PDB file of C-alpha atoms in Angstrom:
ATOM      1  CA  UNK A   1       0.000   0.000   0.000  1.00  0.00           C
ATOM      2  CA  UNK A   2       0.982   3.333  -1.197  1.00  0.00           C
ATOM      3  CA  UNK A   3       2.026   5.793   1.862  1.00  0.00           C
ATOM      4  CA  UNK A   4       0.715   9.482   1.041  1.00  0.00           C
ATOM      5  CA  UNK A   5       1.755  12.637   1.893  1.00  0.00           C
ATOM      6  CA  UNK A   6      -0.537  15.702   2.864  1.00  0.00           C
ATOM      7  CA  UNK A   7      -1.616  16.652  -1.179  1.00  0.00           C
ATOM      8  CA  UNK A   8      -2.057  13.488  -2.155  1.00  0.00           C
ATOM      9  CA  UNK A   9       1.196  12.198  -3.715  1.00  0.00           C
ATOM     10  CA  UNK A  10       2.984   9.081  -2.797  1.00  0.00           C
ATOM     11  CA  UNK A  11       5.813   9.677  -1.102  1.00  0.00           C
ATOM     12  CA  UNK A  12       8.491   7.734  -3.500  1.00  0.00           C
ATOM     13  CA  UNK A  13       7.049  10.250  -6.013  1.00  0.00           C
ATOM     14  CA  UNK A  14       7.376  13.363  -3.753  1.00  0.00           C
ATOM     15  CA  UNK A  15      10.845  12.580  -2.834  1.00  0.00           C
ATOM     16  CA  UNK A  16      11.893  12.151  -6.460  1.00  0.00           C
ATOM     17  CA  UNK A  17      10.209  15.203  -7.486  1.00  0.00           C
ATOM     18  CA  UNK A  18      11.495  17.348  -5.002  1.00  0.00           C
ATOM     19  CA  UNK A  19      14.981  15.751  -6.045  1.00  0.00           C
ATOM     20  CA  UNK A  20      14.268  17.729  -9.394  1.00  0.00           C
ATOM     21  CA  UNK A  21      12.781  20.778  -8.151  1.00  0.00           C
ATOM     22  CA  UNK A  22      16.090  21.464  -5.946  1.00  0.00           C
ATOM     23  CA  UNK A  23      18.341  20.764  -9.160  1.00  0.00           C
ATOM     24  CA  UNK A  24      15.875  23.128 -10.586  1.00  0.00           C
ATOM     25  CA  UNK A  25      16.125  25.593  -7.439  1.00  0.00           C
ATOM     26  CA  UNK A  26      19.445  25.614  -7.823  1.00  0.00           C
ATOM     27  CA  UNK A  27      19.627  26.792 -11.175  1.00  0.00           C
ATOM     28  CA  UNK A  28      17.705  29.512 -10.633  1.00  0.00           C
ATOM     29  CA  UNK A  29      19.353  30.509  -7.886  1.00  0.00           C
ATOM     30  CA  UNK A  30      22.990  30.425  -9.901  1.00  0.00           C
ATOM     31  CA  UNK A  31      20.852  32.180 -13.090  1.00  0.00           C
ATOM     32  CA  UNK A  32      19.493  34.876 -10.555  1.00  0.00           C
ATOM     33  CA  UNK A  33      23.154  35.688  -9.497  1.00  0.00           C
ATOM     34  CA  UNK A  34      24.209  35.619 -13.348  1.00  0.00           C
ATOM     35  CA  UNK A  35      21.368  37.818 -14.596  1.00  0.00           C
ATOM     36  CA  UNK A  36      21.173  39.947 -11.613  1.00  0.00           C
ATOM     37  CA  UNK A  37      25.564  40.747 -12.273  1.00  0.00           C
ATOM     38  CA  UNK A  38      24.500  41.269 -16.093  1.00  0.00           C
ATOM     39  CA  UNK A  39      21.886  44.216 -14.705  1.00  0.00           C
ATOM     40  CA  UNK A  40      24.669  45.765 -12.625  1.00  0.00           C
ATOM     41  CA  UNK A  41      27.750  45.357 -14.964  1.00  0.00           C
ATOM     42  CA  UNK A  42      26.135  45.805 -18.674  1.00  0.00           C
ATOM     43  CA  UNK A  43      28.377  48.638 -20.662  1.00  0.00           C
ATOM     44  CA  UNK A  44      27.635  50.030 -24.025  1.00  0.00           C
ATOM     45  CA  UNK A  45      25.174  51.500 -26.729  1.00  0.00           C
ATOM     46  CA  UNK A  46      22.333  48.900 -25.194  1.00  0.00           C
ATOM     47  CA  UNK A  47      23.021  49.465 -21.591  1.00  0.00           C
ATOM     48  CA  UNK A  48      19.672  51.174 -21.183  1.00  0.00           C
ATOM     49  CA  UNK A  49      17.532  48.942 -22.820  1.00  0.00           C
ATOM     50  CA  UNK A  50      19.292  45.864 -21.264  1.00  0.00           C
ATOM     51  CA  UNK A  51      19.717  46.961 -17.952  1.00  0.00           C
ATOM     52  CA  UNK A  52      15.656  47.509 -17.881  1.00  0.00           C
ATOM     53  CA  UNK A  53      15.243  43.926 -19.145  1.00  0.00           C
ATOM     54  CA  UNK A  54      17.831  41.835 -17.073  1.00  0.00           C
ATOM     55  CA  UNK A  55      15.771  43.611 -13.767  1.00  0.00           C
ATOM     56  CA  UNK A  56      12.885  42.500 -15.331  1.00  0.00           C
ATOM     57  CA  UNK A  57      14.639  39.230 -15.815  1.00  0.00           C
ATOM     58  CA  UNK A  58      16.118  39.045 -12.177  1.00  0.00           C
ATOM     59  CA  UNK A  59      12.719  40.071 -10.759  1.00  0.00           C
ATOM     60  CA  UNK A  60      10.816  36.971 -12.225  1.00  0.00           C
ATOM     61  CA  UNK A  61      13.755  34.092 -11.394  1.00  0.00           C
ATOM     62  CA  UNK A  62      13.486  35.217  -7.764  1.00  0.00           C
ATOM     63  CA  UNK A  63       9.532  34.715  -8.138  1.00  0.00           C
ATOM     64  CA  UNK A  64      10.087  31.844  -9.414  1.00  0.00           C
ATOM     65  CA  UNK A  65      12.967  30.633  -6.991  1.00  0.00           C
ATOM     66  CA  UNK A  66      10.080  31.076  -4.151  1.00  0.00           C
ATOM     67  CA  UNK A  67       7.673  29.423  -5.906  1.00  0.00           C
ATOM     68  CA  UNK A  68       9.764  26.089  -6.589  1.00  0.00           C
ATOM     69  CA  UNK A  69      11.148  26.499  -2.764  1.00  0.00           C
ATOM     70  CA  UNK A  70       7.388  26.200  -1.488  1.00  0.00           C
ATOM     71  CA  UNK A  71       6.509  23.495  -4.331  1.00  0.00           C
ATOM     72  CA  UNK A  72       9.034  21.435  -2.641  1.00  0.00           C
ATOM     73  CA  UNK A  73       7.866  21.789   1.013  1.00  0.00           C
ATOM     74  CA  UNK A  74       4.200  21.135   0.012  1.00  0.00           C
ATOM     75  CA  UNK A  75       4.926  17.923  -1.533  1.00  0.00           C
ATOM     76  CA  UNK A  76       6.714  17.372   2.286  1.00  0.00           C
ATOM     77  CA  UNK A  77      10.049  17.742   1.319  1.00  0.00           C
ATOM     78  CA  UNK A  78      13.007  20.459   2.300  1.00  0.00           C
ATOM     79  CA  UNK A  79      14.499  22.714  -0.181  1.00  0.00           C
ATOM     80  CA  UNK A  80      18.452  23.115  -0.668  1.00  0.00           C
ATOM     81  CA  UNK A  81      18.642  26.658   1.133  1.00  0.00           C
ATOM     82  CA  UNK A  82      22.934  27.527   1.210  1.00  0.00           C
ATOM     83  CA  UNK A  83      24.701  28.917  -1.894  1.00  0.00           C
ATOM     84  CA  UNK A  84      27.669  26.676  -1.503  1.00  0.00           C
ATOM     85  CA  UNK A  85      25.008  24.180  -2.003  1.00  0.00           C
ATOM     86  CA  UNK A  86      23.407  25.647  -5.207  1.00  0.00           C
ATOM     87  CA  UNK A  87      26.955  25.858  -6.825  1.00  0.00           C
ATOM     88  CA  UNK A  88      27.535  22.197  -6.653  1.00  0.00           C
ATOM     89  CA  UNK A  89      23.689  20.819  -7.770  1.00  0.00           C
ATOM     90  CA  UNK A  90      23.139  23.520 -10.985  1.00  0.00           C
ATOM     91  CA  UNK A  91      24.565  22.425 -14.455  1.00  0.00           C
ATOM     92  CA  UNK A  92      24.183  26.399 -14.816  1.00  0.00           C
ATOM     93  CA  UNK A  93      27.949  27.783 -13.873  1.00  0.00           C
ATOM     94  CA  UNK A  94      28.154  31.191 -12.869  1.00  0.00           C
ATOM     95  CA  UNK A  95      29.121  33.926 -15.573  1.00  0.00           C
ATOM     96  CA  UNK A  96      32.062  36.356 -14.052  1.00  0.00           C
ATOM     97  CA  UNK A  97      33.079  39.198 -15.718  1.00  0.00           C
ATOM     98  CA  UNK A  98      31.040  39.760 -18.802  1.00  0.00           C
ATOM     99  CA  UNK A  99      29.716  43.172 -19.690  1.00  0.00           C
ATOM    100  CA  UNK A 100      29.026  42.830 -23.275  1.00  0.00           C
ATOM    101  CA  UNK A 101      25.028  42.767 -24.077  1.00  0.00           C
ATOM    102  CA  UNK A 102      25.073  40.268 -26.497  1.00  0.00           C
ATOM    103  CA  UNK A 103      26.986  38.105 -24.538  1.00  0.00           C
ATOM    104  CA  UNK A 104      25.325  38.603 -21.513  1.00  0.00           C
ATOM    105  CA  UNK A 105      21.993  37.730 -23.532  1.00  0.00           C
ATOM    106  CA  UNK A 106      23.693  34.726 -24.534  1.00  0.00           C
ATOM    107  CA  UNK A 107      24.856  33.616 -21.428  1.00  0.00           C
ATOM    108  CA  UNK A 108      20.730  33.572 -20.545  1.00  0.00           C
ATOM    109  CA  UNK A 109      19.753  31.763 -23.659  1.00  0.00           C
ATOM    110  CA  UNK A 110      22.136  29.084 -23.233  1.00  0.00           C
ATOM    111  CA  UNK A 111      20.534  29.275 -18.741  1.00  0.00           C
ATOM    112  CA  UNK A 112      17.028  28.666 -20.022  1.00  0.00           C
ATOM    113  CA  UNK A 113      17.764  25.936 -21.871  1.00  0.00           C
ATOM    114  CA  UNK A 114      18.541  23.910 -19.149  1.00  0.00           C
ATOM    115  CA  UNK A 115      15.882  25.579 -16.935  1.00  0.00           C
ATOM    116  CA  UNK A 116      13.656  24.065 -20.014  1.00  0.00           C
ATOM    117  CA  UNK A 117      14.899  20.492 -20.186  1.00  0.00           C
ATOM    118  CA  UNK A 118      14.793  20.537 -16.280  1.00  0.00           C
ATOM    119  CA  UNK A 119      11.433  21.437 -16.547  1.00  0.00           C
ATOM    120  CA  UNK A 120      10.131  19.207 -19.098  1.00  0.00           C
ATOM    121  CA  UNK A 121      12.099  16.697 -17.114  1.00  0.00           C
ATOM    122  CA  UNK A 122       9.914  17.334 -14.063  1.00  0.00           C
ATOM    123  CA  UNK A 123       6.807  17.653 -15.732  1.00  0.00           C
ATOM    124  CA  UNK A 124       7.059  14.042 -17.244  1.00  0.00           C
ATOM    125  CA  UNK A 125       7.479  12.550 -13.846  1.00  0.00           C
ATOM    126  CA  UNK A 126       4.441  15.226 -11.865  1.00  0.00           C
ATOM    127  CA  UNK A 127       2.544  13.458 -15.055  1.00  0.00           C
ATOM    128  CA  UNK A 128       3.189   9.850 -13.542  1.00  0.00           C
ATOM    129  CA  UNK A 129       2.683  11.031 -10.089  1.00  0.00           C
ATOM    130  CA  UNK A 130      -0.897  13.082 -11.129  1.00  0.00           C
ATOM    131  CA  UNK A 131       0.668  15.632  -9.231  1.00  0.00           C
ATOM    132  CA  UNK A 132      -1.242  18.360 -11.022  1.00  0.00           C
ATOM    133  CA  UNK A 133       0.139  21.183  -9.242  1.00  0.00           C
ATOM    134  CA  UNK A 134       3.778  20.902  -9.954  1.00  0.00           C
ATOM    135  CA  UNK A 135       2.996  20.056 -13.854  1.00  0.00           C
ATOM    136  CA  UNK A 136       0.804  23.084 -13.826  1.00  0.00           C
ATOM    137  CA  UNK A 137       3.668  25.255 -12.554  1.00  0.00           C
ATOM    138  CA  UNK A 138       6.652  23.551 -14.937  1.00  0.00           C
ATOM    139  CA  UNK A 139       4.310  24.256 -17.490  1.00  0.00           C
ATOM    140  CA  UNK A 140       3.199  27.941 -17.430  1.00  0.00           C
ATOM    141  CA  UNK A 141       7.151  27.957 -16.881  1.00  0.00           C
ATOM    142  CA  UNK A 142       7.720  26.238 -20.240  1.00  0.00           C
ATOM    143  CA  UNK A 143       5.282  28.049 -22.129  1.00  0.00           C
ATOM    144  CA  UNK A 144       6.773  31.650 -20.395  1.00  0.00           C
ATOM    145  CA  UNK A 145      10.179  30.538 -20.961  1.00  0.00           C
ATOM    146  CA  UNK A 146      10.185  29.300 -24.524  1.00  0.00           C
ATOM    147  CA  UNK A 147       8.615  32.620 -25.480  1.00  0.00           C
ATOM    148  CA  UNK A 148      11.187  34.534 -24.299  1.00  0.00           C
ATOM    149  CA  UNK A 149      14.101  32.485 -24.926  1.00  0.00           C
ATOM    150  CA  UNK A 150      12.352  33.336 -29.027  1.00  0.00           C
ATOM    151  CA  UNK A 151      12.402  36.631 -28.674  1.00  0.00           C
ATOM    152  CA  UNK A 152      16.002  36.802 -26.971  1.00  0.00           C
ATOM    153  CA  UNK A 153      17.139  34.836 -30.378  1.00  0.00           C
ATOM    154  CA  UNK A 154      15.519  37.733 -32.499  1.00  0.00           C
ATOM    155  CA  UNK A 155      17.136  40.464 -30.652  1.00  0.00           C
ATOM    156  CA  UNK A 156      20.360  38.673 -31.281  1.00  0.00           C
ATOM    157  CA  UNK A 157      19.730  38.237 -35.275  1.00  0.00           C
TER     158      UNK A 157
END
């Protein structure tokens, strides 16, 4: 017999989605950091419209960084909490030193991509679980994310 937690889920399936959502946490986290450097250290002819758009940027990973923290404690688990600790779970590495727009812009292309795959990752195995509020979440993520990893590509040509 299946052992449930609070919402629902069995708890082999909670643990191995909140497994996930802190590899996901932790990119964000690492991202934030990135994107939030980008916004204080951009230089040049785009500086303006850049340093409006990595804020915006910044503003919606730490949204989202709280959202996946509480994700994980309502399906009963704990979420990774120390930097040190983010470091060593994201596949994201953090971006020192770059001031250039374009390669700042690139830096967060090539971040959502994994944010993406971790996503789609996640949402296959909430599907398997019928935890509907963690696929619900990866995918307004997905959807939000894909559209502006698009337009990112057009502004680079």
């Amino acid at each position: 017999m299946q052992q449930l937690n609070v919402i629902g889920i069995d708890h082999h399936h909670a643990e191995q989605l909140a497994e996930r959502l802190n590899q996901l946490l932790a990119n964000y986290q690492v991202m934030y950091m990135n994107v939030r450097g980008f916004h204080w250290n951009i230089k040049g002819k785009e500086f303006f419209e850049l340093h409006a758009k990595f804020e915006e940027t910044y503003n919606d990973l730490l949204l989202k960084v709280d959202e996946v923290a509480e994700r994980i404690l309502t399906l009963g688990q704990r979420p990774l909490h120390a930097y040190s600790t983010y470091i060593k779970a994201s596949e994201i590495q953090e971006a020192k030193d770059i001031h250039d727009g374009k390669a700042c812009v690139r830096e967060i292309l090539d971040s959502y991509r994994v944010i993406i795959r971790l996503q789609r990752e996640i949402l296959e195995i909430a599907g398997e679980a019928s935890d509907e509020g963690t696929a619900s979440l990866m995918s307004d993520y997905i959807k939000e994310q894909e559209k502006t990893s698009w337009m990112l590509t057009s502004y680079l040509g």
